[in-house]
Short mmCIF file of C-alpha atoms and ligand atoms in Angstrom, two decimals:
data_model
loop_
_atom_site.label_atom_id
_atom_site.label_comp_id
_atom_site.label_asym_id
_atom_site.label_seq_id
_atom_site.Cartn_x
_atom_site.Cartn_y
_atom_site.Cartn_z
CA MET A 1 -6.18 -15.15 25.17
CA LYS A 2 -4.25 -16.79 22.34
CA GLN A 3 -0.98 -18.51 23.12
CA CYS A 4 2.18 -17.91 21.18
CA LEU A 5 5.38 -19.89 21.52
CA VAL A 6 8.49 -17.87 20.72
CA VAL A 7 11.39 -20.06 19.60
CA ASP A 8 14.80 -18.40 19.27
CA ASP A 9 18.23 -19.07 20.72
CA SER A 10 18.80 -15.37 21.28
CA SER A 11 17.33 -14.12 24.53
CA VAL A 12 17.34 -10.58 23.14
CA ILE A 13 15.15 -11.57 20.20
CA ARG A 14 12.82 -13.53 22.49
CA LYS A 15 12.46 -10.48 24.70
CA VAL A 16 11.72 -8.13 21.79
CA ALA A 17 9.23 -10.58 20.29
CA ARG A 18 7.57 -11.13 23.66
CA ARG A 19 7.07 -7.41 24.14
CA ILE A 20 5.50 -6.95 20.69
CA LEU A 21 3.27 -10.02 20.98
CA GLU A 22 2.11 -9.25 24.51
CA ASP A 23 0.95 -5.87 23.24
CA LEU A 24 -1.02 -7.78 20.62
CA ASN A 25 -2.67 -9.72 23.46
CA PHE A 26 -0.84 -13.02 23.20
CA GLU A 27 0.19 -15.16 26.13
CA ILE A 28 3.84 -16.03 25.58
CA THR A 29 5.91 -19.12 26.24
CA GLU A 30 9.53 -19.33 25.18
CA ALA A 31 11.89 -22.01 23.91
CA GLU A 32 15.59 -21.79 23.07
CA ASP A 33 15.73 -24.45 20.40
CA GLY A 34 13.57 -26.81 18.37
CA GLN A 35 13.77 -29.66 20.86
CA GLN A 36 12.56 -27.48 23.74
CA ALA A 37 9.81 -26.15 21.49
CA LEU A 38 8.69 -29.68 20.64
CA ASP A 39 8.55 -30.52 24.37
CA VAL A 40 6.36 -27.47 24.98
CA CYS A 41 4.05 -28.41 22.11
CA ARG A 42 3.67 -31.97 23.37
CA GLN A 43 2.34 -30.53 26.64
CA THR A 44 -0.02 -27.99 25.05
CA MET A 45 -0.27 -26.96 21.43
CA PRO A 46 -0.04 -23.15 21.18
CA ASP A 47 -2.17 -21.15 18.71
CA ALA A 48 0.87 -19.58 17.12
CA ILE A 49 4.61 -20.20 16.88
CA LEU A 50 7.21 -17.58 16.00
CA LEU A 51 10.13 -19.66 14.81
CA ASP A 52 13.82 -18.96 14.24
CA TRP A 53 15.71 -21.12 11.74
CA ASN A 54 19.29 -21.49 12.94
CA MET A 55 19.43 -22.87 16.46
CA PRO A 56 21.55 -25.45 18.32
CA VAL A 57 20.25 -28.96 19.12
CA MET A 58 17.32 -28.82 16.67
CA ASP A 59 16.83 -26.12 14.06
CA GLY A 60 13.58 -24.49 13.05
CA LEU A 61 12.98 -26.50 9.90
CA GLU A 62 13.54 -29.83 11.65
CA PHE A 63 11.21 -28.71 14.43
CA LEU A 64 8.51 -27.70 11.96
CA THR A 65 8.73 -31.01 10.11
CA SER A 66 8.43 -32.96 13.36
CA LEU A 67 5.63 -30.72 14.62
CA ARG A 68 3.48 -31.22 11.55
CA GLY A 69 3.83 -34.99 12.06
CA GLU A 70 2.64 -34.88 15.69
CA ALA A 71 -0.94 -35.45 16.81
CA GLY A 72 -2.58 -32.00 16.74
CA GLY A 73 0.58 -30.59 15.18
CA GLU A 74 -1.25 -29.15 12.21
CA LYS A 75 -3.08 -26.71 14.49
CA PRO A 76 -0.48 -24.04 15.37
CA VAL A 77 0.01 -21.23 12.88
CA VAL A 78 3.75 -21.12 12.28
CA VAL A 79 5.50 -17.89 11.35
CA PHE A 80 9.19 -18.24 10.57
CA CYS A 81 11.33 -15.34 11.77
CA THR A 82 14.88 -15.63 10.51
CA THR A 83 17.84 -13.95 8.86
CA GLU A 84 17.63 -16.57 6.09
CA ASN A 85 16.05 -14.32 3.50
CA ASP A 86 16.64 -16.02 0.17
CA VAL A 87 13.95 -17.50 -2.02
CA ALA A 88 15.24 -21.07 -1.60
CA HIS A 89 14.96 -20.96 2.19
CA ILE A 90 11.53 -19.32 2.09
CA ALA A 91 10.23 -21.90 -0.36
CA ARG A 92 11.58 -24.77 1.77
CA ALA A 93 9.88 -23.36 4.85
CA ILE A 94 6.53 -23.02 3.08
CA ARG A 95 6.78 -26.57 1.74
CA ALA A 96 7.49 -27.84 5.26
CA GLY A 97 4.25 -26.25 6.45
CA ALA A 98 5.09 -22.70 7.54
CA ASN A 99 2.15 -20.29 7.24
CA GLU A 100 4.09 -17.06 7.00
CA TYR A 101 7.67 -15.86 6.92
CA ILE A 102 9.37 -12.86 8.49
CA MET A 103 12.82 -11.84 7.29
CA LYS A 104 14.94 -10.31 10.03
CA PRO A 105 15.41 -7.57 10.99
CA PHE A 106 11.79 -7.17 11.95
CA ASP A 107 9.79 -4.58 13.83
CA ARG A 108 6.39 -4.21 15.43
CA GLU A 109 4.69 -3.28 12.16
CA ILE A 110 5.96 -6.34 10.33
CA VAL A 111 4.99 -8.75 13.11
CA GLU A 112 1.55 -7.17 13.27
CA ALA A 113 1.11 -7.24 9.48
CA LYS A 114 2.17 -10.89 9.26
CA PHE A 115 0.03 -12.05 12.18
CA GLN A 116 -2.91 -10.28 10.55
CA GLU A 117 -2.09 -12.01 7.29
CA VAL A 118 -2.61 -15.43 8.83
CA GLY A 119 -5.71 -14.41 10.76
CA LEU A 120 -4.17 -14.52 14.23
CA ILE A 121 -5.28 -10.95 14.91
CA MET B 1 12.31 31.25 9.50
CA THR B 2 10.15 34.28 10.25
CA PRO B 3 6.33 34.07 10.63
CA THR B 4 5.96 35.92 7.32
CA GLU B 5 8.17 33.40 5.58
CA PHE B 6 6.18 30.52 7.05
CA GLU B 7 2.97 32.20 5.87
CA PHE B 8 4.42 32.48 2.39
CA LEU B 9 5.33 28.77 2.33
CA LYS B 10 1.87 27.80 3.56
CA LYS B 11 0.25 29.73 0.74
CA PHE B 12 2.74 28.47 -1.81
CA LEU B 13 2.08 24.83 -0.89
CA LYS B 14 -1.69 25.29 -0.70
CA THR B 15 -1.69 26.73 -4.23
CA ARG B 16 0.71 24.20 -5.72
CA SER B 17 -0.45 20.92 -4.22
CA GLY B 18 -3.48 21.65 -2.04
CA LEU B 19 -1.54 20.81 1.10
CA VAL B 20 -2.92 22.53 4.17
CA LEU B 21 -0.34 23.14 6.89
CA SER B 22 -1.36 24.03 10.42
CA ASN B 23 0.79 26.47 12.35
CA ASP B 24 2.30 23.75 14.51
CA LYS B 25 4.00 22.24 11.44
CA GLN B 26 6.87 24.68 11.28
CA TYR B 27 9.34 22.04 12.51
CA LEU B 28 8.17 19.68 9.76
CA VAL B 29 8.64 22.33 7.09
CA GLU B 30 12.12 23.04 8.38
CA SER B 31 13.23 19.43 8.48
CA ARG B 32 11.85 18.66 5.02
CA LEU B 33 12.93 21.86 3.25
CA LEU B 34 16.44 22.34 4.61
CA PRO B 35 17.75 19.52 2.41
CA VAL B 36 16.02 21.14 -0.57
CA ALA B 37 17.71 24.44 0.24
CA ARG B 38 21.08 22.67 0.50
CA THR B 39 20.57 21.02 -2.88
CA ALA B 40 19.91 24.45 -4.36
CA LYS B 41 23.15 25.67 -2.73
CA LEU B 42 21.25 27.90 -0.33
CA GLU B 43 22.31 28.27 3.28
CA THR B 44 19.01 28.94 5.01
CA LEU B 45 15.27 28.54 4.66
CA SER B 46 14.95 32.30 4.45
CA ALA B 47 17.14 32.23 1.36
CA LEU B 48 14.96 29.46 -0.07
CA VAL B 49 11.81 31.48 0.54
CA GLN B 50 13.35 34.55 -1.09
CA SER B 51 14.29 32.49 -4.11
CA LEU B 52 10.73 31.11 -4.33
CA GLN B 53 9.38 34.67 -4.11
CA ARG B 54 11.61 35.79 -6.94
CA GLY B 55 10.31 32.85 -8.96
CA GLY B 56 11.71 31.32 -12.12
CA ASN B 57 13.34 28.23 -10.61
CA ARG B 58 10.91 25.52 -11.66
CA SER B 59 12.86 22.51 -10.55
CA MET B 60 13.42 23.95 -7.09
CA GLU B 61 9.73 24.79 -6.82
CA GLU B 62 8.87 21.20 -7.71
CA ASN B 63 11.38 19.92 -5.19
CA VAL B 64 9.78 22.02 -2.47
CA VAL B 65 6.31 20.70 -3.29
CA GLU B 66 7.51 17.08 -3.51
CA ALA B 67 9.49 17.30 -0.30
CA MET B 68 6.34 18.24 1.59
CA THR B 69 4.26 15.28 0.37
CA THR B 70 3.68 12.26 2.57
CA ASN B 71 4.30 9.15 0.49
CA GLU B 72 3.65 6.31 2.87
CA SER B 73 1.98 3.37 1.21
CA PHE B 74 1.96 -0.39 1.41
CA PHE B 75 0.75 -3.42 -0.46
CA PHE B 76 -2.94 -4.30 0.03
CA ARG B 77 -3.32 -1.35 2.40
CA ASP B 78 -6.46 -1.80 4.54
CA LYS B 79 -7.19 -5.08 2.69
CA THR B 80 -10.96 -4.49 2.23
CA PRO B 81 -10.66 -2.23 -0.85
CA PHE B 82 -8.88 -5.07 -2.65
CA GLU B 83 -11.53 -7.54 -1.53
CA HIS B 84 -14.18 -5.15 -2.85
CA PHE B 85 -12.23 -4.97 -6.09
CA LYS B 86 -12.20 -8.75 -6.48
CA ASP B 87 -15.62 -9.62 -5.08
CA THR B 88 -17.82 -6.61 -5.87
CA MET B 89 -16.41 -4.35 -8.57
CA LEU B 90 -14.90 -7.00 -10.87
CA PRO B 91 -17.96 -9.30 -10.99
CA HIS B 92 -20.21 -6.34 -11.75
CA LEU B 93 -17.93 -4.91 -14.43
CA LEU B 94 -17.22 -8.30 -16.02
CA GLU B 95 -20.94 -8.55 -16.55
CA SER B 96 -21.82 -4.99 -17.51
CA ARG B 97 -18.80 -4.44 -19.77
CA ALA B 98 -19.13 -7.78 -21.54
CA ARG B 99 -19.56 -6.08 -24.91
CA THR B 100 -16.38 -4.04 -24.81
CA ARG B 101 -14.38 -6.42 -22.63
CA ALA B 102 -12.43 -3.45 -21.35
CA ILE B 103 -12.03 -2.03 -17.87
CA LYS B 104 -10.05 1.04 -16.87
CA VAL B 105 -8.77 1.59 -13.37
CA TRP B 106 -7.09 4.75 -12.11
CA CYS B 107 -5.00 5.08 -8.98
CA ALA B 108 -4.93 8.81 -8.41
CA ALA B 109 -2.07 9.63 -6.02
CA CYS B 110 -0.47 6.19 -6.27
CA SER B 111 2.75 7.17 -4.51
CA THR B 112 5.43 4.47 -4.82
CA GLY B 113 3.14 2.07 -6.66
CA GLN B 114 2.02 -0.47 -4.05
CA GLU B 115 -1.65 0.27 -4.70
CA PRO B 116 -1.70 -0.25 -8.50
CA TYR B 117 0.61 -3.25 -8.15
CA SER B 118 -1.70 -4.80 -5.54
CA LEU B 119 -4.50 -4.49 -8.11
CA SER B 120 -2.34 -6.07 -10.81
CA ILE B 121 -1.58 -8.96 -8.43
CA VAL B 122 -5.31 -9.48 -7.83
CA LEU B 123 -5.84 -9.55 -11.60
CA LYS B 124 -3.06 -12.11 -12.08
CA GLU B 125 -4.56 -14.26 -9.34
CA GLU B 126 -7.93 -13.97 -11.11
CA ALA B 127 -6.40 -14.59 -14.55
CA ALA B 128 -9.00 -17.17 -15.56
CA ARG B 129 -11.90 -14.80 -14.91
CA VAL B 130 -10.40 -11.90 -16.84
CA ALA B 131 -8.93 -13.87 -19.75
CA GLY B 132 -9.54 -12.03 -23.01
CA TRP B 133 -10.23 -8.74 -21.24
CA ARG B 134 -8.29 -5.54 -21.68
CA ILE B 135 -7.83 -4.24 -18.14
CA ARG B 136 -5.66 -1.20 -17.80
CA ILE B 137 -4.38 0.40 -14.67
CA LEU B 138 -3.16 3.98 -14.64
CA GLY B 139 -1.09 5.25 -11.71
CA THR B 140 -0.62 8.98 -11.27
CA ASP B 141 1.01 11.17 -8.68
CA LEU B 142 2.22 14.70 -8.23
CA SER B 143 5.72 13.62 -7.34
CA ASN B 144 8.33 12.55 -9.90
CA GLU B 145 10.39 10.88 -7.24
CA VAL B 146 7.69 8.40 -6.19
CA LEU B 147 6.75 7.73 -9.81
CA ASP B 148 10.33 6.79 -10.63
CA LYS B 149 10.32 4.33 -7.79
CA ALA B 150 6.90 3.00 -8.81
CA LYS B 151 8.06 2.45 -12.38
CA ALA B 152 11.14 0.54 -11.25
CA GLY B 153 8.96 -1.62 -9.01
CA ILE B 154 11.81 -2.14 -6.57
CA TYR B 155 11.03 -2.44 -2.87
CA SER B 156 13.05 -2.94 0.29
CA GLN B 157 12.73 -6.01 2.47
CA PHE B 158 10.81 -3.88 4.93
CA GLU B 159 8.33 -2.70 2.28
CA VAL B 160 7.57 -6.18 0.93
CA GLN B 161 6.76 -7.41 4.40
CA ARG B 162 3.98 -4.95 5.05
CA GLY B 163 0.74 -6.29 3.62
CA LEU B 164 2.15 -8.72 1.10
CA PRO B 165 1.58 -12.41 1.92
CA ILE B 166 4.80 -14.43 1.58
CA GLN B 167 3.29 -16.65 -1.14
CA LEU B 168 2.60 -13.61 -3.32
CA LEU B 169 6.11 -12.30 -2.72
CA LEU B 170 7.58 -15.58 -3.96
CA LYS B 171 5.20 -15.73 -6.89
CA TYR B 172 5.43 -12.20 -8.25
CA PHE B 173 8.77 -10.74 -7.16
CA GLU B 174 12.37 -11.39 -7.96
CA GLN B 175 14.98 -11.03 -5.28
CA LYS B 176 17.86 -8.78 -6.25
CA GLY B 177 20.38 -8.66 -3.43
CA ASP B 178 18.77 -6.75 -0.59
CA VAL B 179 15.74 -5.66 -2.56
CA TRP B 180 12.81 -7.20 -4.39
CA GLN B 181 11.55 -6.27 -7.84
CA ILE B 182 8.04 -6.95 -9.06
CA ASN B 183 7.96 -9.13 -12.19
CA PRO B 184 8.00 -7.50 -15.66
CA GLY B 185 4.59 -9.01 -16.44
CA LEU B 186 3.00 -7.09 -13.58
CA ARG B 187 4.96 -3.93 -14.32
CA ALA B 188 3.61 -4.01 -17.86
CA MET B 189 0.05 -3.93 -16.53
CA VAL B 190 0.43 -0.44 -15.10
CA GLU B 191 0.93 2.86 -16.91
CA TRP B 192 2.39 5.82 -15.03
CA ARG B 193 1.86 9.53 -15.44
CA LYS B 194 2.59 12.67 -13.51
CA LEU B 195 -0.61 14.42 -12.52
CA ASN B 196 -1.58 17.11 -10.04
CA LEU B 197 -5.13 16.55 -8.83
CA LEU B 198 -5.62 20.31 -8.54
CA GLU B 199 -5.32 20.50 -12.31
CA SER B 200 -7.70 19.19 -14.95
CA PHE B 201 -7.67 15.46 -15.57
CA SER B 202 -10.52 15.26 -18.07
CA HIS B 203 -7.98 14.44 -20.81
CA LEU B 204 -7.42 11.03 -19.17
CA GLY B 205 -10.89 10.00 -20.28
CA GLU B 206 -13.39 7.90 -18.39
CA PHE B 207 -12.57 5.21 -15.84
CA ASP B 208 -14.64 2.40 -14.40
CA ILE B 209 -12.87 2.50 -11.06
CA VAL B 210 -10.94 5.29 -9.36
CA PHE B 211 -8.82 4.66 -6.29
CA CYS B 212 -8.22 8.01 -4.62
CA ARG B 213 -6.94 7.03 -1.23
CA ASN B 214 -5.17 8.90 1.52
CA VAL B 215 -4.55 12.07 -0.43
CA LEU B 216 -7.71 14.16 0.09
CA ILE B 217 -6.96 14.11 3.81
CA TYR B 218 -4.24 16.69 3.21
CA PHE B 219 -6.61 19.20 1.58
CA ASP B 220 -9.20 21.66 2.91
CA GLN B 221 -12.89 21.06 2.43
CA PRO B 222 -13.49 23.19 -0.69
CA THR B 223 -10.56 21.48 -2.42
CA LYS B 224 -11.86 18.02 -1.47
CA THR B 225 -15.30 18.89 -2.79
CA GLU B 226 -13.94 20.32 -6.00
CA ILE B 227 -11.79 17.24 -6.71
CA LEU B 228 -14.58 14.80 -5.83
CA ASP B 229 -16.97 16.61 -8.18
CA ARG B 230 -14.46 16.39 -11.01
CA LEU B 231 -13.81 12.71 -10.25
CA ALA B 232 -17.55 12.15 -10.64
CA LYS B 233 -17.23 13.42 -14.22
CA SER B 234 -14.50 10.85 -14.90
CA LEU B 235 -16.79 7.98 -13.92
CA PRO B 236 -19.84 6.53 -15.65
CA GLU B 237 -23.04 6.28 -13.62
CA ASP B 238 -22.16 2.79 -12.41
CA GLY B 239 -18.45 3.41 -11.86
CA TYR B 240 -16.74 3.12 -8.49
CA LEU B 241 -14.80 5.49 -6.31
CA VAL B 242 -12.59 4.05 -3.60
CA LEU B 243 -11.45 6.28 -0.75
CA GLY B 244 -9.06 5.69 2.16
CA ALA B 245 -10.14 4.17 5.47
CA ALA B 246 -10.45 7.58 7.16
CA GLU B 247 -12.15 9.30 4.23
CA THR B 248 -15.73 9.82 3.09
CA VAL B 249 -17.84 11.87 0.69
CA VAL B 250 -20.45 12.59 3.32
CA GLY B 251 -20.76 16.32 3.90
CA LEU B 252 -18.47 17.04 0.94
CA THR B 253 -20.43 16.28 -2.20
CA GLU B 254 -23.77 15.02 -3.44
CA ALA B 255 -22.10 13.44 -6.46
CA PHE B 256 -21.33 10.15 -4.69
CA LYS B 257 -23.05 7.99 -2.14
CA PRO B 258 -21.57 5.22 0.00
CA VAL B 259 -22.22 1.71 -1.25
CA PRO B 260 -24.12 0.09 1.64
CA GLY B 261 -22.09 -2.44 3.54
CA LYS B 262 -18.88 -1.76 1.60
CA ARG B 263 -16.61 0.47 3.60
CA GLY B 264 -14.61 2.95 1.52
CA LEU B 265 -16.61 2.26 -1.65
CA PHE B 266 -18.76 4.91 -3.34
CA GLN B 267 -20.91 5.24 -6.44
CA LYS B 268 -22.59 8.14 -8.14
CA LYS B 269 -25.92 9.14 -6.69
CA GLN B 270 -28.09 7.88 -9.49
CA VAL B 271 -26.99 4.33 -10.18
CA ALA B 272 -28.29 3.67 -13.66
CA ASN B 273 -29.39 0.31 -14.88
CA THR B 274 -26.08 -0.80 -16.31
CA THR B 275 -27.57 -2.67 -19.25
CA THR B 276 -29.28 0.43 -20.65
CA ARG B 277 -26.13 2.49 -20.74
CA PRO B 278 -25.25 3.37 -24.36
CA VAL B 279 -22.23 1.27 -25.25
CA PRO B 280 -20.77 3.37 -28.10
CA ALA B 281 -20.25 6.40 -25.85
CA ARG B 282 -18.24 4.28 -23.49
CA MET B 283 -16.03 2.83 -26.21
CA VAL B 284 -15.09 6.31 -27.33
CA ALA B 285 -14.38 7.47 -23.81
CA GLY B 286 -12.44 4.32 -22.99
CA ALA B 287 -10.06 4.85 -25.89
CA GLY B 288 -8.68 8.04 -24.33
CA LEU B 289 -5.75 6.51 -22.50
CA THR B 290 -3.91 5.25 -25.57
CA ARG B 291 -3.66 8.59 -27.30
C1 LIG C 301 -0.08 8.84 1.53
S1 LIG C 301 0.20 8.73 -0.21
C2 LIG C 301 -1.13 7.66 -0.67
C3 LIG C 301 -0.67 6.49 -1.50
C4 LIG C 301 -1.72 5.44 -1.78
N1 LIG C 301 -2.87 5.97 -2.49
C5 LIG C 301 -2.17 4.77 -0.50
O1 LIG C 301 -3.27 4.98 -0.04
O2 LIG C 301 -1.38 4.00 0.07
C6 LIG C 301 -0.30 10.34 -0.80
C7 LIG C 301 0.24 10.70 -2.17
O3 LIG C 301 -0.48 11.83 -2.67
C8 LIG C 301 0.38 12.58 -3.49
N2 LIG C 301 -0.19 13.93 -3.65
C9 LIG C 301 -0.22 14.93 -2.76
N3 LIG C 301 -0.83 16.02 -3.28
C10 LIG C 301 -1.18 15.70 -4.55
C11 LIG C 301 -1.83 16.39 -5.61
N4 LIG C 301 -2.23 17.66 -5.47
N5 LIG C 301 -2.02 15.75 -6.78
C12 LIG C 301 -1.61 14.46 -6.93
N6 LIG C 301 -1.00 13.76 -5.97
C13 LIG C 301 -0.78 14.36 -4.79
C14 LIG C 301 1.70 12.54 -2.76
O4 LIG C 301 2.79 12.77 -3.64
C15 LIG C 301 1.69 11.10 -2.18
O5 LIG C 301 2.43 10.23 -2.99
#
């Protein structure tokens, strides 16, 4: 079973994402901000990360930049999932090492399409 | 709506667009046609049916037919057809059409345009390979409404997230508020025309590739066979037919056979040696689209 870390400060979003991803056969861990996510990754690198942008303590972009600098940090496939939907934000995320990008609001079909896109399913 | 009225609508739609409605689709007809009735200032479906029976209201008739079509589509739908396009069809055609340096592709029943635009994106990505070639894509559909949308090339945030990798979105689309518009360069690669597949399409000339996906599923077997046989006449011996993931020619026509190992891809029964095909005939046929 592939592991997916869901990083979002909204418990509602985490719950929705968990439900969709569990149906797609992922084992889910959750984090509420970038710092927590980094702690999780330092324990075990997940196969995939669904990543919000705006979060307290450490935001998604900062997390991604740190992650890609960690040992083994190039491994997880990172899919941003955020309300930031302008070209500038998307381009910044890609440059920082994101593999795909979901613009909120999202649904099951979009998550499935994007995870297929990056070869996770 | 009375059973007789439903029967009338079934026949009307079958004749006009090929659509076959089973008897359990009455709810669907009601929910799709009530708005059409309202637009025509009619109170009920019965009134709409009576008006159709009287005849003479062309635009309302078209609206009825269009309202009953299913237009769902997305970019790079099912993925493999577009891989076949890039890795199988293009290499073959780039070799066999080297003299004319022209390739014609037809998306029959292109709906809102995602299919032809996906092909134009592949061609842009492969620009070096096709440099100096005249590759034309024609998109046709029965419905004016979807063609208008296709021409504009404007898609919602939801639509651009189904099947389109984020890199390609950034590269080939421009964000306009809540929506995304495909770049003028890609729009210019596709020509659009209204066309009902039940009617003759021989005037479009010959194509090297025909995408006819997810439309035959709505028709009965004789209609499928009839259309497939006419499509065969629009293709040279070594041309390609691409069908939807749930579609096949098997049991419908002898005019095409599946290309082994390439799901959804079909060629005419007798695949001729491409190099012996008379080139002048093809140049004449290929000129058809410009007229
Ligand atoms: C489900 S869409 C398929 C779009 C695209 N080819 C794809 O696979 O994503 C089916 C389209 O067929 C069109 N259609 C239905 N009957 C038709 C007919 N008789 N002639 C031409 N187009 C037709 C509808 O208007 C609709 O846009």
